Structure formats: structure tokens, C-alpha cells
Short mmCIF file of C-alpha atoms and ligand atoms in Angstrom, two decimals:
data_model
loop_
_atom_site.label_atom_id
_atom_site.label_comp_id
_atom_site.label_asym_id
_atom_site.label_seq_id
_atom_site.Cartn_x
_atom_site.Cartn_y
_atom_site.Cartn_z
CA UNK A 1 -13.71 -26.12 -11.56
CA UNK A 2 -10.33 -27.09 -10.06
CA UNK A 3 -7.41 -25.72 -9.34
CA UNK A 4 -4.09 -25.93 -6.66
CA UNK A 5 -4.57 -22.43 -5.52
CA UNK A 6 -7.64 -19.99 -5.04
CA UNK A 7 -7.27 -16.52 -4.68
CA UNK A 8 -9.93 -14.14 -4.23
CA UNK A 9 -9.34 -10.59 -5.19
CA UNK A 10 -7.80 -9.38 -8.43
CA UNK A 11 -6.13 -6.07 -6.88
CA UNK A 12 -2.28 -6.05 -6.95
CA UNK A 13 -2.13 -9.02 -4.08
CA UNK A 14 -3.98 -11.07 -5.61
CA UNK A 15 -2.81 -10.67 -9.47
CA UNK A 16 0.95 -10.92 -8.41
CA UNK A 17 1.05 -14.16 -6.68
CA UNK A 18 -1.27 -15.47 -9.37
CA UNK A 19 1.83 -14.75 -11.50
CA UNK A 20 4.69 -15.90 -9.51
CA UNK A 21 2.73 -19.23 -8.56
CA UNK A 22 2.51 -19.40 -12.16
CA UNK A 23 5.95 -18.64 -12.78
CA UNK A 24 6.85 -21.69 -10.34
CA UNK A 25 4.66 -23.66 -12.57
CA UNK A 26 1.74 -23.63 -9.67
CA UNK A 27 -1.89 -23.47 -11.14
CA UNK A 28 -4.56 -20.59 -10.05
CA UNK A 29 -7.74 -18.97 -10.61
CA UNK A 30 -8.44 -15.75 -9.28
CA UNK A 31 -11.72 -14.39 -8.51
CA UNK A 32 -12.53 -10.72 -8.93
CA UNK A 33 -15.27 -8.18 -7.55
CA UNK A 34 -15.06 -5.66 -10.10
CA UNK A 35 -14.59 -5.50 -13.78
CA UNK A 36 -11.21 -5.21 -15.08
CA UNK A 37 -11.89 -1.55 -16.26
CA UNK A 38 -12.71 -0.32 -12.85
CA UNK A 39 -10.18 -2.30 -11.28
CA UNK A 40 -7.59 -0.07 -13.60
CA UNK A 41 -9.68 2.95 -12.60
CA UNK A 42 -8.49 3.18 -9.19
CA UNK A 43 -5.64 5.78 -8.31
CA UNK A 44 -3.52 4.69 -5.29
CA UNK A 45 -0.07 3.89 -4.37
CA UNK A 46 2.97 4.68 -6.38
CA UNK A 47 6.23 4.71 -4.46
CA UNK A 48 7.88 1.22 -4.97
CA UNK A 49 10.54 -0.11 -2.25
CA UNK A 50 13.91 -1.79 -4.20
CA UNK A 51 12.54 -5.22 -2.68
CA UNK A 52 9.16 -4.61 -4.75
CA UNK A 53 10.42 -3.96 -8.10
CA UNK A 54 12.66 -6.82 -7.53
CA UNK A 55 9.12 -9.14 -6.85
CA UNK A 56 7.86 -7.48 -9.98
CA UNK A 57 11.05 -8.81 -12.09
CA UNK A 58 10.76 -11.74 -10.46
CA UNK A 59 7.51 -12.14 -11.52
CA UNK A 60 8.68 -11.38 -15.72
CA UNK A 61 6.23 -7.63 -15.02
CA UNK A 62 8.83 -5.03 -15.16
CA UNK A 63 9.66 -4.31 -18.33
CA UNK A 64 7.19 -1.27 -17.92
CA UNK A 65 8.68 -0.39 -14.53
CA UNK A 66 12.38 -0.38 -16.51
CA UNK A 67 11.46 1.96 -19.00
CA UNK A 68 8.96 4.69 -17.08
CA UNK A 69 10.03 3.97 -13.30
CA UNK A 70 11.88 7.23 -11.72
CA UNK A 71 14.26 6.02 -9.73
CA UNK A 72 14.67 8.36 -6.34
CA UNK A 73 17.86 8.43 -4.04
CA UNK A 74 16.44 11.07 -1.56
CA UNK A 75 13.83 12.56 0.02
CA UNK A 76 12.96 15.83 1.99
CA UNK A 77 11.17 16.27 4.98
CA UNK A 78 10.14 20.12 5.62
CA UNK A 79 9.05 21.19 9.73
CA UNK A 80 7.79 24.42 10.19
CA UNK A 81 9.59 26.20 7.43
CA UNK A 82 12.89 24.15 7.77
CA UNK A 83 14.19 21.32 5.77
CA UNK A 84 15.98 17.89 6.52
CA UNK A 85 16.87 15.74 2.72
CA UNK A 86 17.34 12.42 3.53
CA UNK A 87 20.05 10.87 1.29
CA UNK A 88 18.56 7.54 2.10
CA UNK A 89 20.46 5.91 -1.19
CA UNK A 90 23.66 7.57 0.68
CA UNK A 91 22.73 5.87 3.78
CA UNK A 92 21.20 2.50 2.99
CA UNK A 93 22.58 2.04 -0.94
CA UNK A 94 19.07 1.56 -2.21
CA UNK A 95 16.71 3.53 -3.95
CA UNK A 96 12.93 3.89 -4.58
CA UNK A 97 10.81 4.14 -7.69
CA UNK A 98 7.87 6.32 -8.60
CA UNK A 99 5.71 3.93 -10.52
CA UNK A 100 1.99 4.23 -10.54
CA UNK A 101 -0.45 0.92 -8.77
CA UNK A 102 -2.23 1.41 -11.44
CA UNK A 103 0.37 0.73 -14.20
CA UNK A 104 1.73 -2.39 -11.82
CA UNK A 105 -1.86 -3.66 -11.93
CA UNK A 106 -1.98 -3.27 -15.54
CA UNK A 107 1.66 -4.75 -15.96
CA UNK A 108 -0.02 -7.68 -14.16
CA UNK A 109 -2.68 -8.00 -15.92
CA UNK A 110 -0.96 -8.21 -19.81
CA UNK A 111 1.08 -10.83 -18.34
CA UNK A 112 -1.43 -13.20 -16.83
CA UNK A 113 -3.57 -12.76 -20.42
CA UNK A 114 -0.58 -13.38 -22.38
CA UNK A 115 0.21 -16.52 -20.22
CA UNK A 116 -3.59 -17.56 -20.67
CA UNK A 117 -4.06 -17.22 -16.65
CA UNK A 118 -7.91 -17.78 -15.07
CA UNK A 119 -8.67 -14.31 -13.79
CA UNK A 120 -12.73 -13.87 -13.52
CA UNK A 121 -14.15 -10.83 -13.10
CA UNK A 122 -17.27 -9.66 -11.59
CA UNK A 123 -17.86 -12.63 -9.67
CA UNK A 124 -20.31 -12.15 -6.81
CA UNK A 125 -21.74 -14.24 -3.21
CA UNK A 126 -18.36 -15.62 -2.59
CA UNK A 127 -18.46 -18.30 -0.03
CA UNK A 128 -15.68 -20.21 1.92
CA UNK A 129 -16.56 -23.96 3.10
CA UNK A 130 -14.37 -26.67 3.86
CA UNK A 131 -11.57 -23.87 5.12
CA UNK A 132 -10.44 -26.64 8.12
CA UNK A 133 -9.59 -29.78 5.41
CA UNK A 134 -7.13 -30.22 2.78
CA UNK A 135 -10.13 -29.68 0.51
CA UNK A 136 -11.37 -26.22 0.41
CA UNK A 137 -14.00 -24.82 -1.95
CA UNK A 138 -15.29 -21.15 -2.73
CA UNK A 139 -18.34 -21.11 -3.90
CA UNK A 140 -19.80 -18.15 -6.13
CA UNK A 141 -21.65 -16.50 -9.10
CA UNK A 142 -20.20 -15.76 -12.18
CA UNK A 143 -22.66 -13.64 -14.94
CA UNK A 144 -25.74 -15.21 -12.99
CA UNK A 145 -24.48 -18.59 -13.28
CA UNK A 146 -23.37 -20.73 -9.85
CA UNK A 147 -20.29 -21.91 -9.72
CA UNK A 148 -17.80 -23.39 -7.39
CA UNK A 149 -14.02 -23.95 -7.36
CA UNK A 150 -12.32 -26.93 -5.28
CA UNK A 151 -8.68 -26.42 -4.40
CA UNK A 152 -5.21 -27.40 -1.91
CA UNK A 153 -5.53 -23.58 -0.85
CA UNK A 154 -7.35 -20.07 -0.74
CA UNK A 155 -6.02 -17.22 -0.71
CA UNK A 156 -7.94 -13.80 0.49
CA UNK A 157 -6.14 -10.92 -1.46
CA UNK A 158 -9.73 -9.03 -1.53
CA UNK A 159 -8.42 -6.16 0.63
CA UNK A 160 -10.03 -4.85 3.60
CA UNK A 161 -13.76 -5.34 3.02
CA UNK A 162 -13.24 -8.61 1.37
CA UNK A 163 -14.78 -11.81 2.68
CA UNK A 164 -12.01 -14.09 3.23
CA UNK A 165 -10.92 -12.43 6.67
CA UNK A 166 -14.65 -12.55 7.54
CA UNK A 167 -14.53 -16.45 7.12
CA UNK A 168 -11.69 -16.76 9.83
CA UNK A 169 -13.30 -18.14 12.71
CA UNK A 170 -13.83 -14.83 15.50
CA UNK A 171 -12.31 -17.65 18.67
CA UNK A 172 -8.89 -17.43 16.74
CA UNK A 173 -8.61 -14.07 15.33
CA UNK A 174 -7.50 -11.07 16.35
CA UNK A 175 -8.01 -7.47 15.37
CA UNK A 176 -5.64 -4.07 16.16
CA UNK A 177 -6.66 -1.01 14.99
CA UNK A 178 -6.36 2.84 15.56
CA UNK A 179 -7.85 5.28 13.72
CA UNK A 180 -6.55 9.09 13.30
CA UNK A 181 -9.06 11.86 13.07
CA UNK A 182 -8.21 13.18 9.85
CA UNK A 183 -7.70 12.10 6.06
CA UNK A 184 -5.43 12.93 2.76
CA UNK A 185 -7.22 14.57 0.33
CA UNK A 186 -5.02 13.67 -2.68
CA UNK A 187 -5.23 15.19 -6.58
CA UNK A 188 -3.47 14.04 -9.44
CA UNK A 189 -2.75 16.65 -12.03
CA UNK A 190 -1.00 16.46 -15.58
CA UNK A 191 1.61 19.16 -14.19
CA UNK A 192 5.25 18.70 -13.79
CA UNK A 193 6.13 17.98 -10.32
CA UNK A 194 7.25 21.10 -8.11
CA UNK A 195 10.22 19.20 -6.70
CA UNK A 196 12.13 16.65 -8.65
CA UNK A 197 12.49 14.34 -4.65
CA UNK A 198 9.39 13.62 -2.63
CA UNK A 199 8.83 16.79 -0.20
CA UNK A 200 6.67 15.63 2.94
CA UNK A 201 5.82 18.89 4.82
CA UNK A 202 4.87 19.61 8.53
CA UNK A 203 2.74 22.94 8.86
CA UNK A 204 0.53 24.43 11.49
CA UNK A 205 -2.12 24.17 8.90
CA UNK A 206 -1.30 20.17 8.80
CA UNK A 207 0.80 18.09 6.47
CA UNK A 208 1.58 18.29 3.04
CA UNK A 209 3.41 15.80 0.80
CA UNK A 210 4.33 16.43 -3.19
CA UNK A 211 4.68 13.20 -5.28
CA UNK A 212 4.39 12.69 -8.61
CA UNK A 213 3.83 9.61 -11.52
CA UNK A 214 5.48 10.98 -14.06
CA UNK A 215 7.83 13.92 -15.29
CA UNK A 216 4.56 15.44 -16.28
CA UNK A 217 2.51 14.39 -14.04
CA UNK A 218 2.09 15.25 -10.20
CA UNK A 219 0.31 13.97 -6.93
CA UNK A 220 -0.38 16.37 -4.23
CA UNK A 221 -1.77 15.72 -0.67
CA UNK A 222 -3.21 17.66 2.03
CA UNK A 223 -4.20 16.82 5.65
CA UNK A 224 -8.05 17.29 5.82
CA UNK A 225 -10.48 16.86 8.87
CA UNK A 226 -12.52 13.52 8.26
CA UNK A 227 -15.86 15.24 8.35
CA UNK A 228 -14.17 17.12 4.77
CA UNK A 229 -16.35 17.24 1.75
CA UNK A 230 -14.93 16.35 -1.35
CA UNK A 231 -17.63 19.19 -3.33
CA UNK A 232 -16.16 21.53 -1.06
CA UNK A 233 -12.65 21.44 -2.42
CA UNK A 234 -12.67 23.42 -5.65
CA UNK A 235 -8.82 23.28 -7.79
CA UNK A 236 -8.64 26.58 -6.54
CA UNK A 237 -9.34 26.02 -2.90
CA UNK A 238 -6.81 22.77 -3.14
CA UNK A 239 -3.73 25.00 -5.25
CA UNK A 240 -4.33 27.86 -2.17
CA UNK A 241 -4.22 25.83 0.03
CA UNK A 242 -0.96 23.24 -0.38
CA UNK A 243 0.95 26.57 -1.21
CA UNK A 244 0.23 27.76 2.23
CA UNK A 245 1.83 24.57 3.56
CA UNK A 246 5.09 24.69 1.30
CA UNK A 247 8.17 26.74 2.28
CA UNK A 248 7.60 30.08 -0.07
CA UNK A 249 10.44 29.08 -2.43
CA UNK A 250 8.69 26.34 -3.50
CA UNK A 251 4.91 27.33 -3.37
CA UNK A 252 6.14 29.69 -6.00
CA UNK A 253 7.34 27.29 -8.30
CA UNK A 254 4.53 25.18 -7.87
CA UNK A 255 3.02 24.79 -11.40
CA UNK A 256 -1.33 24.18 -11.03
CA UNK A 257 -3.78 22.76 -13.15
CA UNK A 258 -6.98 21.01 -13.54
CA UNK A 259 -7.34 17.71 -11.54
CA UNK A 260 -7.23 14.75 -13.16
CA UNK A 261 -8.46 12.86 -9.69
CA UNK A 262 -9.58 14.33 -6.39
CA UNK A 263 -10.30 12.45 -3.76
CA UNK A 264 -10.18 11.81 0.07
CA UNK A 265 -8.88 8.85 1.65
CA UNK A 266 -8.73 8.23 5.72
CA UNK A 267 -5.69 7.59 7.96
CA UNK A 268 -5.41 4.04 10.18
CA UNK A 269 -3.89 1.04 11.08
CA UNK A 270 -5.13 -1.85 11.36
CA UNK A 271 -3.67 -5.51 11.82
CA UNK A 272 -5.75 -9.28 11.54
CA UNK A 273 -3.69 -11.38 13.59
CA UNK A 274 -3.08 -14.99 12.58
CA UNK A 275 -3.21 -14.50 8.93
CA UNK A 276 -3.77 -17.89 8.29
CA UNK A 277 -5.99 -20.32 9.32
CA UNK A 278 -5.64 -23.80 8.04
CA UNK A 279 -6.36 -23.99 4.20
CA UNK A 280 -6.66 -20.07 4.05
CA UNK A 281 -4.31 -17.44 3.83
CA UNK A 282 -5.10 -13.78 4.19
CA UNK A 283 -2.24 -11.50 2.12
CA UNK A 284 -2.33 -7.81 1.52
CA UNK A 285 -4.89 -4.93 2.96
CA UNK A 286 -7.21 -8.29 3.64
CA UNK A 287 -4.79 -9.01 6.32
CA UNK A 288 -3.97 -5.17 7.18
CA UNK A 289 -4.15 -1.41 6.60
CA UNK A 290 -1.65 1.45 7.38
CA UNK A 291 -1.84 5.47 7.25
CA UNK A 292 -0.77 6.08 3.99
CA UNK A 293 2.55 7.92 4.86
CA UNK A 294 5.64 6.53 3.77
CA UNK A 295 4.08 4.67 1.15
CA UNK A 296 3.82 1.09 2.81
CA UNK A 297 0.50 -0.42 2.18
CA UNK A 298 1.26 -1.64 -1.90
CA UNK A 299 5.12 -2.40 -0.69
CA UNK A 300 3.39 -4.59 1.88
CA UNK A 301 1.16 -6.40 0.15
CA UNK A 302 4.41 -7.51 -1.91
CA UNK A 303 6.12 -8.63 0.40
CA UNK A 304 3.32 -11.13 2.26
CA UNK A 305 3.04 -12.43 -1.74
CA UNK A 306 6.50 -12.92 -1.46
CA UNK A 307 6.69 -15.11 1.65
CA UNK A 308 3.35 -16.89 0.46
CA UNK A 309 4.43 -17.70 -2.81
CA UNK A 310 8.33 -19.23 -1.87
CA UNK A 311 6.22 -21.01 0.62
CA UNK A 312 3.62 -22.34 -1.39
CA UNK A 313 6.55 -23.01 -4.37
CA UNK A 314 8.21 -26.06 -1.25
CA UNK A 315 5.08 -26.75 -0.67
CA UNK A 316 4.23 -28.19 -4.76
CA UNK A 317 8.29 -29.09 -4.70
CA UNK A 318 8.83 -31.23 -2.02
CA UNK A 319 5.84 -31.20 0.22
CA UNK A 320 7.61 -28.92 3.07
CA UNK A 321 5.13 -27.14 4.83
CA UNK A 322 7.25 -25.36 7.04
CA UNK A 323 7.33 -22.33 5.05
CA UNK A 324 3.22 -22.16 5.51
CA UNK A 325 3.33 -23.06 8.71
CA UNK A 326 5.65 -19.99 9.23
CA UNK A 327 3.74 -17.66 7.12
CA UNK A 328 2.06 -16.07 9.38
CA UNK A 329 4.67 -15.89 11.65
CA UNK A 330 6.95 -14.14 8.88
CA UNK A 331 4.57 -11.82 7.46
CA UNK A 332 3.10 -10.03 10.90
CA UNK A 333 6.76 -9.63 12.23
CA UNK A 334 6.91 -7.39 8.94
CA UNK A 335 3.64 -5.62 8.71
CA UNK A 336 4.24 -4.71 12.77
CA UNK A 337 7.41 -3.10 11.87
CA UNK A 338 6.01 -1.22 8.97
CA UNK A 339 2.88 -0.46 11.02
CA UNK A 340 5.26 1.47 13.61
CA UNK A 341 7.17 3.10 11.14
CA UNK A 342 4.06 4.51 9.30
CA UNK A 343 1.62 5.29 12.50
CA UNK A 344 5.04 7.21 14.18
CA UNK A 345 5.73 8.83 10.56
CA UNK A 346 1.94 10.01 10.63
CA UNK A 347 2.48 11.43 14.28
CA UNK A 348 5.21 13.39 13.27
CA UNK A 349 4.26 15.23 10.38
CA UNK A 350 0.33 15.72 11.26
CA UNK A 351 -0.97 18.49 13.32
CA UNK A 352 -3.84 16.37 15.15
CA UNK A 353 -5.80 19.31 15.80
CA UNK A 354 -7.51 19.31 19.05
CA UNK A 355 -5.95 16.64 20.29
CA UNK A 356 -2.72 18.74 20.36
CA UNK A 357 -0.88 20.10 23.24
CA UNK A 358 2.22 22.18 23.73
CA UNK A 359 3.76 19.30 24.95
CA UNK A 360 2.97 17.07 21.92
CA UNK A 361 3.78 19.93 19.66
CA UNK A 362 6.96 19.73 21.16
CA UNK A 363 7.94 16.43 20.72
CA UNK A 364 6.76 16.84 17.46
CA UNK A 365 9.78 19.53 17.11
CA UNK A 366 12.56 17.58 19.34
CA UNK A 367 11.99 14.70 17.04
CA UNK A 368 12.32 16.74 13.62
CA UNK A 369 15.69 18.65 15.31
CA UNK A 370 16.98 14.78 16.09
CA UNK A 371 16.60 13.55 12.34
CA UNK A 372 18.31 17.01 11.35
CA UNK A 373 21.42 16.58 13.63
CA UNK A 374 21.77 13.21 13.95
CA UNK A 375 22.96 11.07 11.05
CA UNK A 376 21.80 7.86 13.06
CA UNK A 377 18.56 8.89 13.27
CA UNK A 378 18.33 9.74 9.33
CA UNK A 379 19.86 6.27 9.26
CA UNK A 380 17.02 4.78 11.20
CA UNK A 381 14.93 6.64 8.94
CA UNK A 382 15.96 5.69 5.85
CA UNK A 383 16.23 2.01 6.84
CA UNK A 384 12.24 2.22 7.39
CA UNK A 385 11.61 4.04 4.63
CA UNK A 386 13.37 2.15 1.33
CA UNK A 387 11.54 -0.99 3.30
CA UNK A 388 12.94 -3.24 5.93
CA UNK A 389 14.79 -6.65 4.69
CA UNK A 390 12.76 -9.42 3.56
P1 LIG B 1 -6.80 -4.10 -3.03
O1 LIG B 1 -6.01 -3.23 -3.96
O2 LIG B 1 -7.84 -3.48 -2.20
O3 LIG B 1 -7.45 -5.25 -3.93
C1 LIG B 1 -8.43 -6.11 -3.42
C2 LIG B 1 -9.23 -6.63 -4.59
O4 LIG B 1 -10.20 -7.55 -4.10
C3 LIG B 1 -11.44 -7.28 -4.72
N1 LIG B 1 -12.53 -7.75 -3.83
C4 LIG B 1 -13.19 -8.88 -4.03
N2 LIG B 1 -13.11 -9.81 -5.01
C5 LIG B 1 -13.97 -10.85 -4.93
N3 LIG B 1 -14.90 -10.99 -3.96
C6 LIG B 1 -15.02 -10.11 -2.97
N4 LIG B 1 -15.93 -10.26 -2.00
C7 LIG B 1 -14.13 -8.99 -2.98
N5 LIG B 1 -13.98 -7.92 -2.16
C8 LIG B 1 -12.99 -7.18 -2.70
C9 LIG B 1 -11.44 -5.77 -4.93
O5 LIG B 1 -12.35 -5.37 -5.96
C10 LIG B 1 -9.98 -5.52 -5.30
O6 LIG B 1 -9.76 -5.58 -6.69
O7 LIG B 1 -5.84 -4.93 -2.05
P2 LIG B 1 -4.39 -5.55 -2.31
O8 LIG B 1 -4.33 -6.28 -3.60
O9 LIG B 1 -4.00 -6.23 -1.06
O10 LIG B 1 -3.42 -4.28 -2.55
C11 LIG B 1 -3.14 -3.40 -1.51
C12 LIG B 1 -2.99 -1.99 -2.05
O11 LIG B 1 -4.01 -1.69 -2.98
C13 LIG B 1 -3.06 -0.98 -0.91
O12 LIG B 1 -2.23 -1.37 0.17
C14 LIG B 1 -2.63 0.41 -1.31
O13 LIG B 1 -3.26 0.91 -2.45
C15 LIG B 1 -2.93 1.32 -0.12
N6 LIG B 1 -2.96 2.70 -0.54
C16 LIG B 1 -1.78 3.30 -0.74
N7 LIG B 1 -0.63 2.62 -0.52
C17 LIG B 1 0.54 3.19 -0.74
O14 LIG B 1 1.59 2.52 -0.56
N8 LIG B 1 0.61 4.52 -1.18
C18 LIG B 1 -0.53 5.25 -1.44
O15 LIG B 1 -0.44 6.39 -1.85
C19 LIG B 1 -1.79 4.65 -1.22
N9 LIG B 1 -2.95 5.30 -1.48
C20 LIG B 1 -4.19 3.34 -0.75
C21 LIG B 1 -4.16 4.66 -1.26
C22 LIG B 1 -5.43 2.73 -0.51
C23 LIG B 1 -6.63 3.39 -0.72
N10 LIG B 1 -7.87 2.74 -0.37
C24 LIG B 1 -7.95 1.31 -0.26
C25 LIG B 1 -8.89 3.43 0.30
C26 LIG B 1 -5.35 5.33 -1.52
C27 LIG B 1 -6.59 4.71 -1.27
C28 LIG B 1 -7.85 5.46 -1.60
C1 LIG B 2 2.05 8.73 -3.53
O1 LIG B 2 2.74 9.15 -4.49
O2 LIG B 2 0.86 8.42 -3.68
C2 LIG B 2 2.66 8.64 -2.18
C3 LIG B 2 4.01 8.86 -2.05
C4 LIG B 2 4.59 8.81 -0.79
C5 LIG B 2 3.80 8.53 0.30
C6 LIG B 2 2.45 8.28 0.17
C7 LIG B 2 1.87 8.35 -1.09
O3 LIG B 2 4.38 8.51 1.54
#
């Protein structure tokens, strides 16, 4: 098989530059773990910066987003009982929109089927040769049968335990990472949401944050230990529990239900450094990871697609390669930002258990009282939080 570009990994990296190379009238195949059913299956992001639903137009995939996106102007951040809303539309004129990963990875997928785009699924023993010429090739299995694609490029979009970061050679790459000692244990329930805004909550009993997918349905998160066991956390135990860490107005209006999804997911960050190396290009949680607060790992991944994509689109135009050979450049001045933005977010609104001291604990507070006198530091806030410019 041939093709201009290879990308491995058909999560939301990987299927949306697929689409815009496409849309740039660039070929690709993608190659994909995982059937397309389990693929679907997986319940993760779903707060979209302004700069990511405008990718997702770009790409011709938000026709969905239009019509069931909510479209959020504030948010509220709760410390010990007291509340700061952060009118970040107010302050920064853009919004955010609640729209599930799994419905953008669907969105992708209808388009790329409609458009008659190679994705293959349930491809195994990928392997990377040839990663230092202009000639790359991945190797791999496909229903039992070996195969191999030649290509100008590859692209790893196989998130964090993919191979493609794993084929970088270990003299020229660099890894950063710091871990936290606890984890979100997240449910999604077909409730209405407590709060109609996000409400991120500090509590001696450790953070909080109510989100939702739908008008009807809601996702909930509470700070866990790591060691947590998931058979441990009965509906009841979760409901009890969150309402402890709400303000009491809104514990009682908290409407509860079965879980649809539980599940717990750990906190860190975690950077590749280049993330490219000759013909290969690492985009997405293949490249990096952050603590899920604030939302940034999808909204990332997005935004290394975009910088890949206008950069392989000169490339096919006019043969400039300056936008590759400043991809990497580009992309990691962006992920650092978000990285500090996320881990400091994280800091603020977790109680790190026995790593704690008064001191801490009061920084913790002094840094909650700034955002709730100071409209420069809501500013600051806000800036971070509906995404940094491209
Ligand atoms: P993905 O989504 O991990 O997709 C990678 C794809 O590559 C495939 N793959 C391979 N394919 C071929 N060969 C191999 N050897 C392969 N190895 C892996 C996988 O099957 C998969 O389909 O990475 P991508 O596309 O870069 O997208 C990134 C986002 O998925 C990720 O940043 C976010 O989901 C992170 N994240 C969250 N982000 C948010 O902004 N808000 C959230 O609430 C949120 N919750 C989460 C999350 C990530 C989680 N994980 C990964 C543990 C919750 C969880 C549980
Ligand atoms: C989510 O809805 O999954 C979500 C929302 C905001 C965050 C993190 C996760 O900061």
C-alpha cells in the first residue's frame, strides 16, 4: 500500500488530521488498535475551547457540534464554601462548548466513511523502519494478514502507550513528567446537571467538579487516593460523597441516579520533547499528557493537528518545509503553556493529602482570595482557560 501520509492511531488526533489533510486534498491511511465500536466506547473529554470547534468546522465535522453543543460563557470556582464565577466570555469574548469526545470521534468518523477515507481497524505489530529517509514504511498485521504501507510521512496519533514515540531514537528524546498522588473518579449519569456553568470545587475532603454532556445528562468527579478501588464505590457511596464537597445550596439540588459510567482515571503531566524526528511526527497524548483539570488534553491534541496539518498542506503546495521544520517548535511552546496552566489549576483545587502543610494550605487560600479580588487575575484565568491563541 501507498500513501502521502501515515498516521497511526484512530482516536480524535489521528481521525481529525486524516480529515483536514483530506480536506486539503492530501491522501492518508490511518491505522487503528481497536475496533471502531470500542473506540466509540470510551468516555473522556468534553469541554471544547472556541479554537477547537473552529478545527472541527474547518474540518466540514460540526454540524453535530451546531445543533447539540452548549455553549458556556462562565464558570465557577467554589474554595472552602465560597464562590468566585468567572465571566471568562466577559473577559476574553469567547466561549466554550460542552460536547462529548465521543460524539467528536463519531462526527469524525461519518465524515471520513462518507468521503471513502482508509481508516483500518484492529491492526496489530506495528513497526516503524526507514523513519531517517524520505521513505518511511510501517509495517503491520491486518486480520492475520502482513501488510506494509510506504509513505512521505508518519504520523503517531496512538496516544500515550502507542508505538510511534517508542520508535524515536532515546539519544534525541526527551521525557518530563510528574505524577500527583491521587486520581478523578468520574460517573456519567442520565440526570440533569445540578448547575447550568461548570462548578470546580475545593474541599477539605478534596476536589469536586460538576460537568455535564447534555441538558439531561451529567458528569461528576471526585478526587480519590490512587490506591481507590473502583468495586468500592457504590452510586450511593459516590452521590454521599460529592454532596459533602458542594456548598449545601447546591448538594441539595443535586438530582442522583444510576451511573451510566464509573470509572477512575490518574492525574499527571507528562511532555516528549522533540516531537518530531525526521519523517515522524508525534501529535496528541502520543506526544503528551496533562491532569485532567481544565479540560486541556482533547483541546490539545487539536491544536498540534492544527499546526501539523497547515504545515503538511505547504508542504504538498509548494514544497516549503518550514512549517515542519517548525512543528515541533510551535506545538511544545503550546503544550508547555497548557501544561502550567493545568498542573497549577490541579495544585489549587486538590487537597494533596499528606503532602499538605499549613503553609501550602495557605497558599492554596491566598491564591483563591487573589482570583476573587482581582479582576486581572480572573483575566489571567480565563485567558488559560477558553485556550491560549493558536
Ligand atoms: P487517544 O484518544 O488516546 O487515541 C489514540 C488512539 O491510538 C490507538 N492506538 C494504536 N493504534 C495502532 N497501533 C498501536 N500500537 C496503537 N496504540 C494505541 C488507540 O486505540 C486510540 O484509538 O489519543 P489522541 O487522539 O491524541 O486524543 C487525545 C485525547 O483522547 C485525550 O487528550 C483526552 O481524552 C484526555 N482526557 C481528557 N481530556 C480532556 O480534555 N477532558 C477530560 O475530561 C478527559 N478525560 C482523558 C480523560 C483521558 C483518559 N485516558 C487516556 C486515561 C479520561 C481518561 C480516562
Ligand atoms: C468533563 O466534562 O469531562 C470535564 C470538564 C472540565 C474539566 C475536566 C473534565 O476541567
Amino acid at each position: 500500500m501507498k500513501t502521502q501520509v501515515g498516521i497511526i492511531g484512530g482516536g480524535p488526533s489521528g481521525l481529525l488530521l486524516s480529515q483536514l489533510l483530506y480536506v486539503n486534498g492530501i491522501d492518508s491511511v490511518v491505522l487503528e488498535k481497536h475496533s471502531k465500536q470500542h473506540v466509540l466506547s470510551r468516555i473522556r473529554a468534553g469541554l471544547l475551547e472556541q479554537g477547537t470547534t473552529q478545527m472541527l468546522d474547518e474540518a466540514g465535522v460540526a454540524a453535530g457540534l451546531s445543533k447539540n453543543g452548549l455553549e458556556h460563557e462562565g464558570v465557577d470556582l467554589v474554595f472552602e464554601g465560597r464562590s468566585c464565577r468567572v465571566d471568562f466570555f466577559g473577559l476574553t469574548g469567547k466561549k466554550m462548548t460542552i460536547y462529548g469526545q465521543t460524539e467528536v470521534t463519531r462526527d469524525l468518523y461519518e465524515a471520513r466513511e462518507k468521503s471513502a477515507g482508509c481508516v483500518l481497524h484492529e491492526v496489530s505489530d506495528i513497526s516503524l523502519s526507514a523513519l531517517d529517509t524520505e521513505k518511511p514504511e510501517i509495517g503491520f498485521y491486518h486480520h492475520d494478514q502482513a501488510k506494509s504501507l510506504q509513505c512521505d510521512f508518519v504520523v503517531g496519533c496512538d496516544g500515550y502507550h502507542g508505538v510511534s514515540r517508542m520508535a524515536m531514537p532515546e539519544a534525541i528524546k526527551r521525557e518530563y513528567q510528574s505524577s500527583f498522588p491521587f486520581g478523578w473518579l468520574g460517573v456519567l449519569s442520565e440526570t440533569p446537571p445540578v448547575s447550568p456553568e461548570l462548578v470546580y470545587a475545593y474541599h477539605q475532603r478534596g476536589f469536586a467538579l460538576c460537568s455535564m454532556r447534555s441538558t439531561t445528562r451529567s458528569r461528576y468527579y471526585i478526587q480519590v487516593p490512587l490506591d481507590e478501588q473502583i468495586d468500592d464505590w457504590s452510586d450511593d457511596r459516590f452521590w454521599e460523597e460529592l454532596k459533602k464537597r458542594l456548598p449545601p445550596g447546591l448538594a441539595r439540588e443535586l438530582i442522583t441516579g444510576p451511573s451510566i459510567e464509573k470509572s477512575i482515571a490518574p492525574l499527571r503531566s507528562f511532555v516528549c520533547e522533540p516531537m518530531r524526528w525526521k519523517s515522524l511526527f508525534l501529535a496528541g497524548d502520543a506526544a503528551h499528557i496533562v491532569p485532567t483539570t481544565g479540560a486541556k488534553g482533547l483541546n490539545l491534541a487539536v491544536s498540534d493537528v492544527r499546526y501539523l496539518s497547515r504545515a503538511l498542506s505547504k508542504y504538498y503546495q509548494s514544497r516549503d518545509s518550514r512549517g515542519l521544520d517548525n512543528y515541533s517548535r510551535q506545538a511544545l511552546a503550546r503544550v508547555w503553556k497548557s501544561s502550567r496552566f493545568s498542573w497549577s489549576l490541579t495544585q489549587l483545587l486538590h487537597q494533596p493529602y499528606d503532602r499538605d502543610s499549613a503553609f501550602s494550605s495557605r497558599i492554596r487560600r491566598a491564591e483563591f482570595e487573589y482570583l476573587l479580588t482581582s479582576e486581572v487575575a480572573r483575566l489571567s484565568f480565563a485567558e488559560n482557560y477558553v485556550g491560549l491563541p493558536y
